[in-house]
CSV table of C-alpha atoms and ligand atoms in Angstrom, one decimal:
chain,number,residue,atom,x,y,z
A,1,UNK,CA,10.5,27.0,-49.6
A,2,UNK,CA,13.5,27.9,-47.4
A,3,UNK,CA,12.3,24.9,-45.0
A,4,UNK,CA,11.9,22.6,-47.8
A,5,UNK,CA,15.4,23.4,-49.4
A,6,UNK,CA,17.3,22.8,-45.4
A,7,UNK,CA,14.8,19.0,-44.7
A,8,UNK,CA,16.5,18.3,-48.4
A,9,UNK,CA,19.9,19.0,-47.7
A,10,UNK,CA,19.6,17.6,-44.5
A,11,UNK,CA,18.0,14.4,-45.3
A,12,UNK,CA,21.4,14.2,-47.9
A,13,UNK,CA,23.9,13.6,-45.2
A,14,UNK,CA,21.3,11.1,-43.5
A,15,UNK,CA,20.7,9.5,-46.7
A,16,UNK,CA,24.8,9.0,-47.6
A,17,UNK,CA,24.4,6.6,-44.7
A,18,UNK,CA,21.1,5.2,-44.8
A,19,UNK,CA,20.7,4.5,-48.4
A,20,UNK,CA,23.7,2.4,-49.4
A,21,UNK,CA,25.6,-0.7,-48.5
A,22,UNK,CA,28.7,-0.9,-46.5
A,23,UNK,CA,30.9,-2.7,-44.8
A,24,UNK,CA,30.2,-1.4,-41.4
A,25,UNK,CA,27.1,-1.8,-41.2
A,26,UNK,CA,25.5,-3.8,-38.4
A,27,UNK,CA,24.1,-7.2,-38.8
A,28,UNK,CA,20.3,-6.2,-39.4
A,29,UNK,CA,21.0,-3.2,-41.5
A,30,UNK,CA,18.9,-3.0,-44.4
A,31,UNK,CA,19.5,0.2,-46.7
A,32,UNK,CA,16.8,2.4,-48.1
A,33,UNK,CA,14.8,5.1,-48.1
A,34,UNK,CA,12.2,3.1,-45.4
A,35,UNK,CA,14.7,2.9,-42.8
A,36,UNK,CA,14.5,6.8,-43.1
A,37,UNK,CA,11.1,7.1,-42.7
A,38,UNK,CA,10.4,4.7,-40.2
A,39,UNK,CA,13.6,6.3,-38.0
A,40,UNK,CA,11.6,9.6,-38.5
A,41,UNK,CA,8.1,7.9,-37.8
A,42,UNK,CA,8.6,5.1,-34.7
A,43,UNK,CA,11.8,5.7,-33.5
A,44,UNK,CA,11.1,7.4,-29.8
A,45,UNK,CA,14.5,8.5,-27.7
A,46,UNK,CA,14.0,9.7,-24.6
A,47,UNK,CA,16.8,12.5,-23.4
A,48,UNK,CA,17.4,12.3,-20.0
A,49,UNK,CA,19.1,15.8,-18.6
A,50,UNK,CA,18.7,19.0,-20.6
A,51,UNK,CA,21.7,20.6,-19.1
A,52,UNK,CA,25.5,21.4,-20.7
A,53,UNK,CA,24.9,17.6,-22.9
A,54,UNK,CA,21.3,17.5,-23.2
A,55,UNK,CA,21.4,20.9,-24.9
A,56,UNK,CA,24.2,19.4,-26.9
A,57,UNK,CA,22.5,16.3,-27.8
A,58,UNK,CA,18.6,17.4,-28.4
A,59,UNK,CA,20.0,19.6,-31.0
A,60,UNK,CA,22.3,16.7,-32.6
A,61,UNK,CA,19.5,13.9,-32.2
A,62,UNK,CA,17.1,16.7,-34.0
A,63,UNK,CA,19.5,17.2,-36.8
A,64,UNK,CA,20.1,13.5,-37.2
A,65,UNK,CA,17.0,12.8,-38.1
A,66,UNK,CA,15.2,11.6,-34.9
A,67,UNK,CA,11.6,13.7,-34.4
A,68,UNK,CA,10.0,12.0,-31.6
A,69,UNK,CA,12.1,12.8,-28.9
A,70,UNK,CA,11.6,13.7,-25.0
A,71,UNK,CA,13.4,15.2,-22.4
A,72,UNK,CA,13.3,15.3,-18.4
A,73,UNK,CA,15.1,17.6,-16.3
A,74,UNK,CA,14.3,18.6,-12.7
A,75,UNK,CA,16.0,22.0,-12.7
A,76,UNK,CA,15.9,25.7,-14.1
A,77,UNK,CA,17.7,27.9,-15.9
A,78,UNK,CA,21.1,29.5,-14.0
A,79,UNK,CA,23.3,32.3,-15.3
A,80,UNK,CA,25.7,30.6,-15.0
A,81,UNK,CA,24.6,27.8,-17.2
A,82,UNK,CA,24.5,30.1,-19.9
A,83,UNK,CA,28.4,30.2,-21.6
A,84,UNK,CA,27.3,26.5,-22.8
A,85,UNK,CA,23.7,25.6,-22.7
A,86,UNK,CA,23.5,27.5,-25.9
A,87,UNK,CA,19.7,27.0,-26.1
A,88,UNK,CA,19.0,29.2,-23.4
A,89,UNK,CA,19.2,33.2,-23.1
A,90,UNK,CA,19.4,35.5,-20.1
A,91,UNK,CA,15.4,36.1,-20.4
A,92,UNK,CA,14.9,32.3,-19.7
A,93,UNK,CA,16.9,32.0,-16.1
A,94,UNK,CA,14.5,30.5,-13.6
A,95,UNK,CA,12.4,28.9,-16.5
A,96,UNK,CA,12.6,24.7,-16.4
A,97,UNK,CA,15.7,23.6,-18.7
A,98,UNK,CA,13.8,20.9,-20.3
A,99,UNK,CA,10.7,23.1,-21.3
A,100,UNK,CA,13.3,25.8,-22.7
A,101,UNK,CA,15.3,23.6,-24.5
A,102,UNK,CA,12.8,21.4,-25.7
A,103,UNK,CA,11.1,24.4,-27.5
A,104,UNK,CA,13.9,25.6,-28.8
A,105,UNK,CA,15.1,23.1,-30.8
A,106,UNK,CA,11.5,22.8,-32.1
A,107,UNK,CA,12.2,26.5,-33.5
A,108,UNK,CA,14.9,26.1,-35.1
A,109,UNK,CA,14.2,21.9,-36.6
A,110,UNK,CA,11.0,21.5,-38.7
A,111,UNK,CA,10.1,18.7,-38.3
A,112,UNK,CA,10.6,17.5,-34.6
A,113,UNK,CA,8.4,17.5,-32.1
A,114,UNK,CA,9.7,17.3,-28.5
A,115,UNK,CA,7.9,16.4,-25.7
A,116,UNK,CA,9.4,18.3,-21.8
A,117,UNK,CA,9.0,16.6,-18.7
A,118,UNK,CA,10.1,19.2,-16.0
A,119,UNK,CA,10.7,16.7,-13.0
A,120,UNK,CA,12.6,14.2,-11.0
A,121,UNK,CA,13.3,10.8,-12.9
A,122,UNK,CA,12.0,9.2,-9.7
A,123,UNK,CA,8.7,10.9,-10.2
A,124,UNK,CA,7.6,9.1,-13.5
A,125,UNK,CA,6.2,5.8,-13.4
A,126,UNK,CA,8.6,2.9,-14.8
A,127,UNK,CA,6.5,2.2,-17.5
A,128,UNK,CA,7.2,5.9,-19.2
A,129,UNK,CA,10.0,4.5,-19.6
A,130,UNK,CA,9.5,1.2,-21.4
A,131,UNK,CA,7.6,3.3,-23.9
A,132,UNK,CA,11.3,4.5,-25.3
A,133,UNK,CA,13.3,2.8,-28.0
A,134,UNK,CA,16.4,4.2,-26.9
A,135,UNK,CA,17.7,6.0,-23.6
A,136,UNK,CA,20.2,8.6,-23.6
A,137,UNK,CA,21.9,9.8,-20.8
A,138,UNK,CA,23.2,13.4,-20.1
A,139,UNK,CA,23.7,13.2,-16.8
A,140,UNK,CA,26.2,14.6,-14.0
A,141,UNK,CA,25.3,12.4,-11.3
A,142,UNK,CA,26.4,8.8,-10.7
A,143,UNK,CA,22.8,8.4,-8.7
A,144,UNK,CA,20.5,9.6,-11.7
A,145,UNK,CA,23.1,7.4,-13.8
A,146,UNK,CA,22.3,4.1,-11.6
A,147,UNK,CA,18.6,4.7,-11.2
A,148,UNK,CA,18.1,5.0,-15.2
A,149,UNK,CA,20.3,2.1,-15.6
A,150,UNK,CA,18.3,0.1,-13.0
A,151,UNK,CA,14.7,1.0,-14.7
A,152,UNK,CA,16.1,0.5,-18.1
A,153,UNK,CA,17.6,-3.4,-17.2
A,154,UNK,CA,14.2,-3.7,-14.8
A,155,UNK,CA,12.9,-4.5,-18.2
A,156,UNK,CA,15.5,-7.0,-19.3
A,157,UNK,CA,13.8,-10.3,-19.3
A,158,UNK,CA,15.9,-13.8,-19.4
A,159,UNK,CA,14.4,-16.8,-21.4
A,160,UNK,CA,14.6,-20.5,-19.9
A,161,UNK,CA,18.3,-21.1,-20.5
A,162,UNK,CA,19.6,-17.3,-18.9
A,163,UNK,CA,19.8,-15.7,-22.4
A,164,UNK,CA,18.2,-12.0,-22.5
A,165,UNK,CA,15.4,-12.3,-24.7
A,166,UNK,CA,15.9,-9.6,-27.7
A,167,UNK,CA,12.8,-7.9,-26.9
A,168,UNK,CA,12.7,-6.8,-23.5
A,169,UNK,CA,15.9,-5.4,-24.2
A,170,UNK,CA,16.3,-1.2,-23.8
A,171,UNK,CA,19.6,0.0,-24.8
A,172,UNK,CA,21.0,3.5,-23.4
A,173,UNK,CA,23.7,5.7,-24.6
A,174,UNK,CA,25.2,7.6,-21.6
A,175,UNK,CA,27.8,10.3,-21.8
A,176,UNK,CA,29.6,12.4,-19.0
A,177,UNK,CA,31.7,14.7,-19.1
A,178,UNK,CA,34.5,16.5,-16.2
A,179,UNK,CA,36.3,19.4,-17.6
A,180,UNK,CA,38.8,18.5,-20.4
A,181,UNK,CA,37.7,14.9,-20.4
A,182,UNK,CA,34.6,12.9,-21.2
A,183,UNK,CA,33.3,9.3,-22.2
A,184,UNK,CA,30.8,8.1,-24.2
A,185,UNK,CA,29.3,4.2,-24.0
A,186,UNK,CA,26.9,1.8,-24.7
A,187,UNK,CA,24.6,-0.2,-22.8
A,188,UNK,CA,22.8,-2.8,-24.1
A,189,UNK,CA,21.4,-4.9,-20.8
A,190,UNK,CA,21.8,-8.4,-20.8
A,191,UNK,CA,24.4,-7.8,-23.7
A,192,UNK,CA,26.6,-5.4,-22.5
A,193,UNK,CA,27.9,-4.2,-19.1
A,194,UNK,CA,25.2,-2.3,-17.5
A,195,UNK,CA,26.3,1.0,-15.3
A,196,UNK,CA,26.3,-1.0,-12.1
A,197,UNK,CA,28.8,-3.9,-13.2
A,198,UNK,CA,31.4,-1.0,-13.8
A,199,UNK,CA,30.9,1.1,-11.1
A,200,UNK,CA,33.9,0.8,-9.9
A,201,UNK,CA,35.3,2.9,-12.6
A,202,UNK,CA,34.1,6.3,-10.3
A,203,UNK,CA,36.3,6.9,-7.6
A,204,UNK,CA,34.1,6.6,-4.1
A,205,UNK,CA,32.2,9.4,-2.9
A,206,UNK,CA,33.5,10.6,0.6
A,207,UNK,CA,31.2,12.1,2.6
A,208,UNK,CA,32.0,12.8,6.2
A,209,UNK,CA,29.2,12.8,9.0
A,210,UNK,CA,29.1,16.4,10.7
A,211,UNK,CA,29.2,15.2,14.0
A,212,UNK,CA,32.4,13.5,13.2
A,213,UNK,CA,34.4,16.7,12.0
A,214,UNK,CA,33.2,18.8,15.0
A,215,UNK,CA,33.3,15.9,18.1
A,216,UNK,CA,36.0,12.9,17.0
A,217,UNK,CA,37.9,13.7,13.7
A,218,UNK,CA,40.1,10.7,12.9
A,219,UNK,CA,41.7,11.6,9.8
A,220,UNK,CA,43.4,14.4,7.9
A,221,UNK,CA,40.7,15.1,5.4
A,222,UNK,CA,38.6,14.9,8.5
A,223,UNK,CA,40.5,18.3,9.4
A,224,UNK,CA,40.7,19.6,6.5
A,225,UNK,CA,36.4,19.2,6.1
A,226,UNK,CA,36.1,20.7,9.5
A,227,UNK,CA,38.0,24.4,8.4
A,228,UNK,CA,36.2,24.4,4.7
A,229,UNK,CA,33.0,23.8,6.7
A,230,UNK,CA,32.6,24.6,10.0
A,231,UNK,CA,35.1,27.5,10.2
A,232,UNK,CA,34.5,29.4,7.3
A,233,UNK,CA,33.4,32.6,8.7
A,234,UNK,CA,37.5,32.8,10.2
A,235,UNK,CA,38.9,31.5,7.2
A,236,UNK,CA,37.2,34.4,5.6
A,237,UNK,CA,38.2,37.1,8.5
A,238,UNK,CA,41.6,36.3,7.6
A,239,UNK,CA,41.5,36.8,4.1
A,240,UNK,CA,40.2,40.1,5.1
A,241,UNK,CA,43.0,40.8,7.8
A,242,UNK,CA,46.0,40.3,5.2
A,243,UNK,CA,44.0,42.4,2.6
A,244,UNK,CA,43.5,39.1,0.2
A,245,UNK,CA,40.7,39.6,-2.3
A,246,UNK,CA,38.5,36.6,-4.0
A,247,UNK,CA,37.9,34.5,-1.0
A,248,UNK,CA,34.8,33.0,-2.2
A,249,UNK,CA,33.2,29.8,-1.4
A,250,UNK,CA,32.6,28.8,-4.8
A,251,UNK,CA,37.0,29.5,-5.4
A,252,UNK,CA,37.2,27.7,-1.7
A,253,UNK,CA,35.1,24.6,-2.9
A,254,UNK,CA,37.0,24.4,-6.0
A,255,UNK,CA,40.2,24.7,-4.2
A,256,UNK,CA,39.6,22.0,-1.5
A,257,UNK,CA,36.8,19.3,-3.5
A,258,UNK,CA,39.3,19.6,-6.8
A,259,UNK,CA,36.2,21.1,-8.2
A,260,UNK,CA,36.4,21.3,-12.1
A,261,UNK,CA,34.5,24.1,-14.7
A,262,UNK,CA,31.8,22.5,-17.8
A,263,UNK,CA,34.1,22.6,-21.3
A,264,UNK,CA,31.4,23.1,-23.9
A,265,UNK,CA,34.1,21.9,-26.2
A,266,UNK,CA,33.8,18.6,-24.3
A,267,UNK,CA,30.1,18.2,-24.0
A,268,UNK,CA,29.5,18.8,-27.8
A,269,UNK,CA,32.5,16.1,-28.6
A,270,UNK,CA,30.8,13.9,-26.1
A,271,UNK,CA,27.1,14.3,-27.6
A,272,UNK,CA,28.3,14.3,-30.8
A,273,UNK,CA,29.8,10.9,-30.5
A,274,UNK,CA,26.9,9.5,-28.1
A,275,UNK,CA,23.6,11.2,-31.1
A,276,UNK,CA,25.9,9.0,-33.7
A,277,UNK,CA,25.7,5.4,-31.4
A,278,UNK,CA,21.9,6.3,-31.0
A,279,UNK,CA,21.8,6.9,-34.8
A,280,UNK,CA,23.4,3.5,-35.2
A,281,UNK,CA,21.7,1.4,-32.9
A,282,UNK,CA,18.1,2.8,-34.3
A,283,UNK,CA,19.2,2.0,-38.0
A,284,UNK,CA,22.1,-0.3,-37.9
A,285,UNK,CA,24.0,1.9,-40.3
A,286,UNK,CA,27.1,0.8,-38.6
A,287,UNK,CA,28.5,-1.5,-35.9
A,288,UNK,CA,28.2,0.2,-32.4
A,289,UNK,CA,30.6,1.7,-30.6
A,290,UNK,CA,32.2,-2.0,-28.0
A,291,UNK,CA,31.2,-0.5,-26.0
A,292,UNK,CA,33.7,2.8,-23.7
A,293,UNK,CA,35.3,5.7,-25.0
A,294,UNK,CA,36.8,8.1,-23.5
A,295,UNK,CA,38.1,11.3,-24.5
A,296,UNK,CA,41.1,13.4,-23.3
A,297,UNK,CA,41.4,16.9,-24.5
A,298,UNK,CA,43.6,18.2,-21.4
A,299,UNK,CA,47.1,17.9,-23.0
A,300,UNK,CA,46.7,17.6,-27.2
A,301,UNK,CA,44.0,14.8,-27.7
A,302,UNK,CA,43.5,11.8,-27.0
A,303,UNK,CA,40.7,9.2,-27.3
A,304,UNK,CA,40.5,5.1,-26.8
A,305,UNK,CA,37.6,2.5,-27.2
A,306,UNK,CA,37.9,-0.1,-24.2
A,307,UNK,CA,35.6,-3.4,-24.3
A,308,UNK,CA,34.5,-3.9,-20.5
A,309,UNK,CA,32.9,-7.5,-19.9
A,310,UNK,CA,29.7,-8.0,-18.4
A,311,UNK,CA,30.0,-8.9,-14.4
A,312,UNK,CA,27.9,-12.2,-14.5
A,313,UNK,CA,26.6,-11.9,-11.0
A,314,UNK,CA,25.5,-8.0,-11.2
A,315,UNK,CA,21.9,-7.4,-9.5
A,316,UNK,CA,21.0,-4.8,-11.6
A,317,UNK,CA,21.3,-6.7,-15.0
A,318,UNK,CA,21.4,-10.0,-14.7
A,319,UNK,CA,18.5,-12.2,-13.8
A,320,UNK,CA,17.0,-10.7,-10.8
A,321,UNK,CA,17.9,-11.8,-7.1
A,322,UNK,CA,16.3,-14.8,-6.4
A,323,UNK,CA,13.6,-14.8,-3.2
A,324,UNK,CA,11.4,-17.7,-2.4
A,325,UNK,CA,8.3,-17.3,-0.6
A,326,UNK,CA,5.6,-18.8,1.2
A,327,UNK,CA,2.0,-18.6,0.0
A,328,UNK,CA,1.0,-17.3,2.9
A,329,UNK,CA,3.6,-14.0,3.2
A,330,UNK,CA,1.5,-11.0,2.9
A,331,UNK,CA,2.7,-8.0,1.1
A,332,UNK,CA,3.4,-6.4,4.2
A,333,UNK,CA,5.7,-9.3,5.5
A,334,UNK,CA,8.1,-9.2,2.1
A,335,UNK,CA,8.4,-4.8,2.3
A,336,UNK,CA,9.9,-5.9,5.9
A,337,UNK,CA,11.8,-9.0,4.2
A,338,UNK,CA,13.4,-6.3,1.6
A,339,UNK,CA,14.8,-4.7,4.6
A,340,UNK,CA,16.5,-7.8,6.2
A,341,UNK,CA,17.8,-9.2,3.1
A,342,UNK,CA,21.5,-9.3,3.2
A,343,UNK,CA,21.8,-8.5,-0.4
A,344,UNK,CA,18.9,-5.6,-0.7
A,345,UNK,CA,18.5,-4.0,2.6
A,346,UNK,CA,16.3,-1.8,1.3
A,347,UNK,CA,13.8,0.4,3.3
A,348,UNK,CA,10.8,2.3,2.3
A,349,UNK,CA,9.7,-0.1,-0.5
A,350,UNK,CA,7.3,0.0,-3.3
A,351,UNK,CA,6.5,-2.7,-5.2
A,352,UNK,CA,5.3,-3.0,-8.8
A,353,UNK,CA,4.0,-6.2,-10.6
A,354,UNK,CA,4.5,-6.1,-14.1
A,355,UNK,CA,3.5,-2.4,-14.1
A,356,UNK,CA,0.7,-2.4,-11.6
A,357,UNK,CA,1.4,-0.7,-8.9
A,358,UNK,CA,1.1,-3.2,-5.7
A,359,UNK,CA,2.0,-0.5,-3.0
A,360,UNK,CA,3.4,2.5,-3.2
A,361,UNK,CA,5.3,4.9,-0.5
A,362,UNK,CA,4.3,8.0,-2.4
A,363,UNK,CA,3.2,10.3,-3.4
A,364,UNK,CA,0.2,10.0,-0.2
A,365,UNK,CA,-2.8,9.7,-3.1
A,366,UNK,CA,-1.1,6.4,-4.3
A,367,UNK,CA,0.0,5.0,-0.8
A,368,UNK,CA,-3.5,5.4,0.4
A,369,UNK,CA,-5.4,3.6,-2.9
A,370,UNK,CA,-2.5,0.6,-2.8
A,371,UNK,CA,-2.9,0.5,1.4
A,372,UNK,CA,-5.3,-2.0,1.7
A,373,UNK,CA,-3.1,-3.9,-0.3
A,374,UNK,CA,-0.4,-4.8,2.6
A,375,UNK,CA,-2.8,-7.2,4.0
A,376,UNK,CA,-3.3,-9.4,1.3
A,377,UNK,CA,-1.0,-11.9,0.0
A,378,UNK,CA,1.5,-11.9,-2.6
A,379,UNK,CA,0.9,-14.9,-4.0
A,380,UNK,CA,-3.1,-13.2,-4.8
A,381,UNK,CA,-1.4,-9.8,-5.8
A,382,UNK,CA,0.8,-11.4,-8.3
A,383,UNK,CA,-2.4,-13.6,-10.0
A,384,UNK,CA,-1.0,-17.1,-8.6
A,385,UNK,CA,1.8,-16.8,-10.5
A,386,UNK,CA,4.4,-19.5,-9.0
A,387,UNK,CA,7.6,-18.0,-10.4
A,388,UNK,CA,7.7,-14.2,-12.0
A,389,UNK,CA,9.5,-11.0,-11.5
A,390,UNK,CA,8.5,-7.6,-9.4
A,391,UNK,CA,10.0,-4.7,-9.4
A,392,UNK,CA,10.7,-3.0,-6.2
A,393,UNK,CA,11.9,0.9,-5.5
A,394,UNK,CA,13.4,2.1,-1.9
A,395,UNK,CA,16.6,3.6,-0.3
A,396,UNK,CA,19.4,1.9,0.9
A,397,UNK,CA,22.4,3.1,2.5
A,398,UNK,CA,25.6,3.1,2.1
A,399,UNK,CA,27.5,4.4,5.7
A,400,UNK,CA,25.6,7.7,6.2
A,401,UNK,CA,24.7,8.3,2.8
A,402,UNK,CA,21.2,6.9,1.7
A,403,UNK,CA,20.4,6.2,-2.7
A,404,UNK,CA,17.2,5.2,-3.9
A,405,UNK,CA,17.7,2.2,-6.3
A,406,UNK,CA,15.4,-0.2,-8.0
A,407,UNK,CA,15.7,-3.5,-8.5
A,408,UNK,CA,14.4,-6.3,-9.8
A,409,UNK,CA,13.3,-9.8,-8.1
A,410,UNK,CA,12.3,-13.2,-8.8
A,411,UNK,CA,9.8,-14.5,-6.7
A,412,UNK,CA,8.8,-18.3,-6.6
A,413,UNK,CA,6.5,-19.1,-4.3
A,414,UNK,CA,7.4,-22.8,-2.8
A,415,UNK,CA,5.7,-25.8,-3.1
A,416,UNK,CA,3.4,-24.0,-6.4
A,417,UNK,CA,6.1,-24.9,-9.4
A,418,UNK,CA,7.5,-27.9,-10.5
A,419,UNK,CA,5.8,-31.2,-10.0
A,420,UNK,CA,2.9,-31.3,-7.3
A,421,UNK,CA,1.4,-33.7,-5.3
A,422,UNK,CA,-1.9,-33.1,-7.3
A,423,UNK,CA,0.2,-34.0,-11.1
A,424,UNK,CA,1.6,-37.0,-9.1
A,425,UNK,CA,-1.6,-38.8,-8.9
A,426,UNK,CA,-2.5,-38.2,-11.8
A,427,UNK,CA,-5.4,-35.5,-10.8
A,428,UNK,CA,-6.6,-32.7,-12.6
B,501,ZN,ZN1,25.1,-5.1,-14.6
C-alpha cells in the first residue's frame, strides 16, 4: 500500500512533464501516458562509474523514472569514499562499488531493476555497449572518458553523402566534477562534439620519466618531482627534526599536484543536471541541454551553457580514417600496418568486424581461438566486402605515457569497388 501510494506520487512529478504540451519540448516529443510506460519498459541507460556521481546519479535516474539501468565500476568500497557515496556504509568497504550501489537503490526504488558489472570498461566486449540507449558518464578520468567516447561513436555510421545516419547514433551524458566546480554535457556523435574534438579543454597531463628526475633534470618542476618523490624519507626526517606534525603524503600530494577534495554538493548538482538531459533525450520532454555547462560554486554561484562545434576532421567521430588495402594483405600484415600508420600508431591491436571478433590480444582464451586467423586475408575475414568499417583496440603512446584507444577504420580494398574490368565488358 505504502509502495503503491510513493510509485503514485512519484509518477506525478514524471507525469507534469510527460503528459502535456509545451513549448520546450523537443522536436519528436509526443505527450502521454505511453511515453511513460515505454520510458519505464525499453529505455536501457547504462551508468558508467558508481563512485561520488554514479551514486548520485543511479539514485536520480531511478527516481526519474528509468528501471532498466546498469552500472560498471572496477573498484571497491574505501573509507574514505564514505562522506559522499551515500549508498554505501562502513560494513560494505572492500565490497565492489557497483554491486553495492546497484542493490541499494533497488532497496529503496520499487520498481528498478539494476544490473552491476564489477570490472574494467576495457573488459566488456563493444557490443555490450551498443545494447544501451543512452550512456552516462560518472567518471574521474580523462582515459575512461575517451575510451567510452571512442566505443560509443565506434557505432556512429555515416550515409553516402557524410551525414550520420539517425540510427547508429548513441548519445552519452558525461559529467565531472573537481572540488567546487563541475560540468555537465551532451554528446550526441556525429551531431555534437564528441570528447575527443574538445580535448583540449583539459589541461595536459605531465608526467615526468623517473630516470629523468634522478640522472638529467632539465626543468624546475623536474626538481620539484625529484624531492616529492625520490627524497621523501628526508623531507619527512625534517618535519620530524623541527617538531612539525601532519607531514603526510596524502597533505604532501595535495600540496605539490594542487590536489583537490570530492564536494558532494557538487556531484549531486552535476548528476542532477546530467539524470534531467538523460530524461530529455529518452522522451523529448524538452530541448537538450547545446550542449556544455559548467558550474562554479567556489565564490557564490555561477553556471553558463557554452555551444562547442564539432571538429570536422576528429578520428574518433567522424567518418573513420580512411586505409586502402590490397587483397592480398593478411590480417597479420594490417596489425603491423596499425603500427606504422602516421595517424594511428597503435601497437598491440585487436580487430573486430562488425562485432566479430577477427583477432584478439586478450584475454589468452580469445587470442588463441582468433590465432589462426592472422594468416588469412582480410579481404576473406571481412566476407569480400570492398569498402566497410572495423573496429580496432590497442595502445598508443603519447611520450612515455601509453592509453589504450579504439578507433574506427574504413577499409577499401583497391581495385574491388567502383567500376571493374569485368562490368566494362559487359560480363556477369
Ligand atoms: Zn569528435
Amino acid at each position: 500500500m505504502a509502495d503503491s501510494m510513493a510509485q503514485l506520487s512519484r509518477s506525478r512529478d514524471l507525469d507534469k512533464l510527460l503528459l502535456r504540451p509545451g513549448h520546450l519540448v523537443g522536436p519528436t516529443f509526443e505527450p502521454g501516458p505511453d511515453l511513460r510506460d515505454d520510458l519505464q519498459q525499453y529505455a536501457r541507460v547504462l551508468v558508467v562509474g558508481a563512485g561520488g556521481l554514479g551514486c548520485e546519479l543511479l539514485k536520480d535516474l531511478a527516481l526519474s523514472g528509468f528501471r532498466n539501468l546498469e552500472v560498471i565500476d572496477m573498484d571497491r568500497i574505501e573509507v574514505s569514499n564514505l562522506n559522499r557515496q551515500f549508498l554505501f556504509r562502513l560494513e560494505d568497504v572492500g565490497k565492489p562499488k557497483a554491486e553495492v550501489a546497484a542493490k541499494r537503490v533497488m532497496e529503496r526504488v520499487s520498481g528498478v531493476n539494476i544490473v552491476p558489472h564489477f570490472c574494467r570498461i576495457e573488459d566488456k566486449e563493444l557490443e555490450f555497449y551498443n545494447d544501451f540507449n543512452i550512456i552516462v558518464l560518472g567518471l574521474d578520468s580523462i582515459e575512461a572518458r575517451s575510451y567510452i567516447n571512442a566505443v560509443a561513436c565506434g557505432f556512429l555510421e555515416y550515409d553516402s553523402d557524410d551525414k550520420p545516419r539517425e540510427e547508429t547514433i548513441k548519445p552519452m551524458v558525461d559529467g565531472g566534477t573537481e572540488g567546487f566546480k563541475g560540468h555537465a554535457r551532451i554528446i550526441v556523435p556525429g551531431v555534437t562534439p564528441c570528447f575527443e574534438c574538445t580535448i583540449w579543454l583539459f589541461p595536459p597531463q605531465v608526467k615526468f620519466p623517473l630516470c629523468t628526475l634522478a640522472e638529467t633534470p632539465r626543468t624546475a618542476a623536474h626538481c620539484i618531482e625529484y624531492a616529492h618523490l625520490i627524497k621523501w624519507d628526508e623531507a619527512v626526517k625534517r618535519a620530524e627534526l623541527f617538531g612539525i606534525p601532519g607531514v603526510t603524503y596524502s597533505l604532501t600530494q595535495g600540496v605539490v599536484k594542487n590536489i583537490i577534495p570530492a564536494i558532494a554538493s557538487t556531484n549531486a548538482i552535476i548528476s542532477a543536471a546530467c539524470a534531467l538531459e538523460t530524461l530529455k533525450i529518452a522522451t523529448g520532454c524538452s530541448k537538450t541541454l547545446s550542449n556544455y555547462l559548467t558550474y562554479n560554486g567556489v565564490e557564490g554561484l555561477h553556471t553558463k551553457v557554452t555551444e562547442f562545434l564539432k571538429d570536422k576532421d576528429c578520428l574518433v567521430c567522424g567518418p573513420g580514417i580512411l586505409i586502402e588495402l590490397d587483397t592480398s594483405v593478411t590480417l597479420q600484415k594490417f596489425i603491423d600496418l596499425l603500427e606504422e600508420h602516421p595517424k594511428l600508431l597503435l601497437s598491440r591491436a585487436s580487430v573486430s568486424h562488425h562485432g566479430k571478433n577477427l583477432y584478439m590480444q586478450a584475454p589468452p582464451v580469445l587470442e588463441e581461438m582468433t590465432r589462426s586467423n592472422l594468416n588469412l586475408r582480410l579481404f576473406d575475414l571481412m566476407d569480400k566486402i570492398p569498402k566497410d568499417i572495423i573496429h580496432v583496440t590497442g595502445t598508443t603512446s603519447k611520450g612515455d605515457h601509453k592509453t589504450s584507444c579504439l578507433r574506427k577504420l574504413r577499409v577499401v580494398f583497391k581495385g574491388i569497388d567502383g567500376v571493374t574490368d569485368m562490368d566494362m565488358a559487359g560480363g556477369a
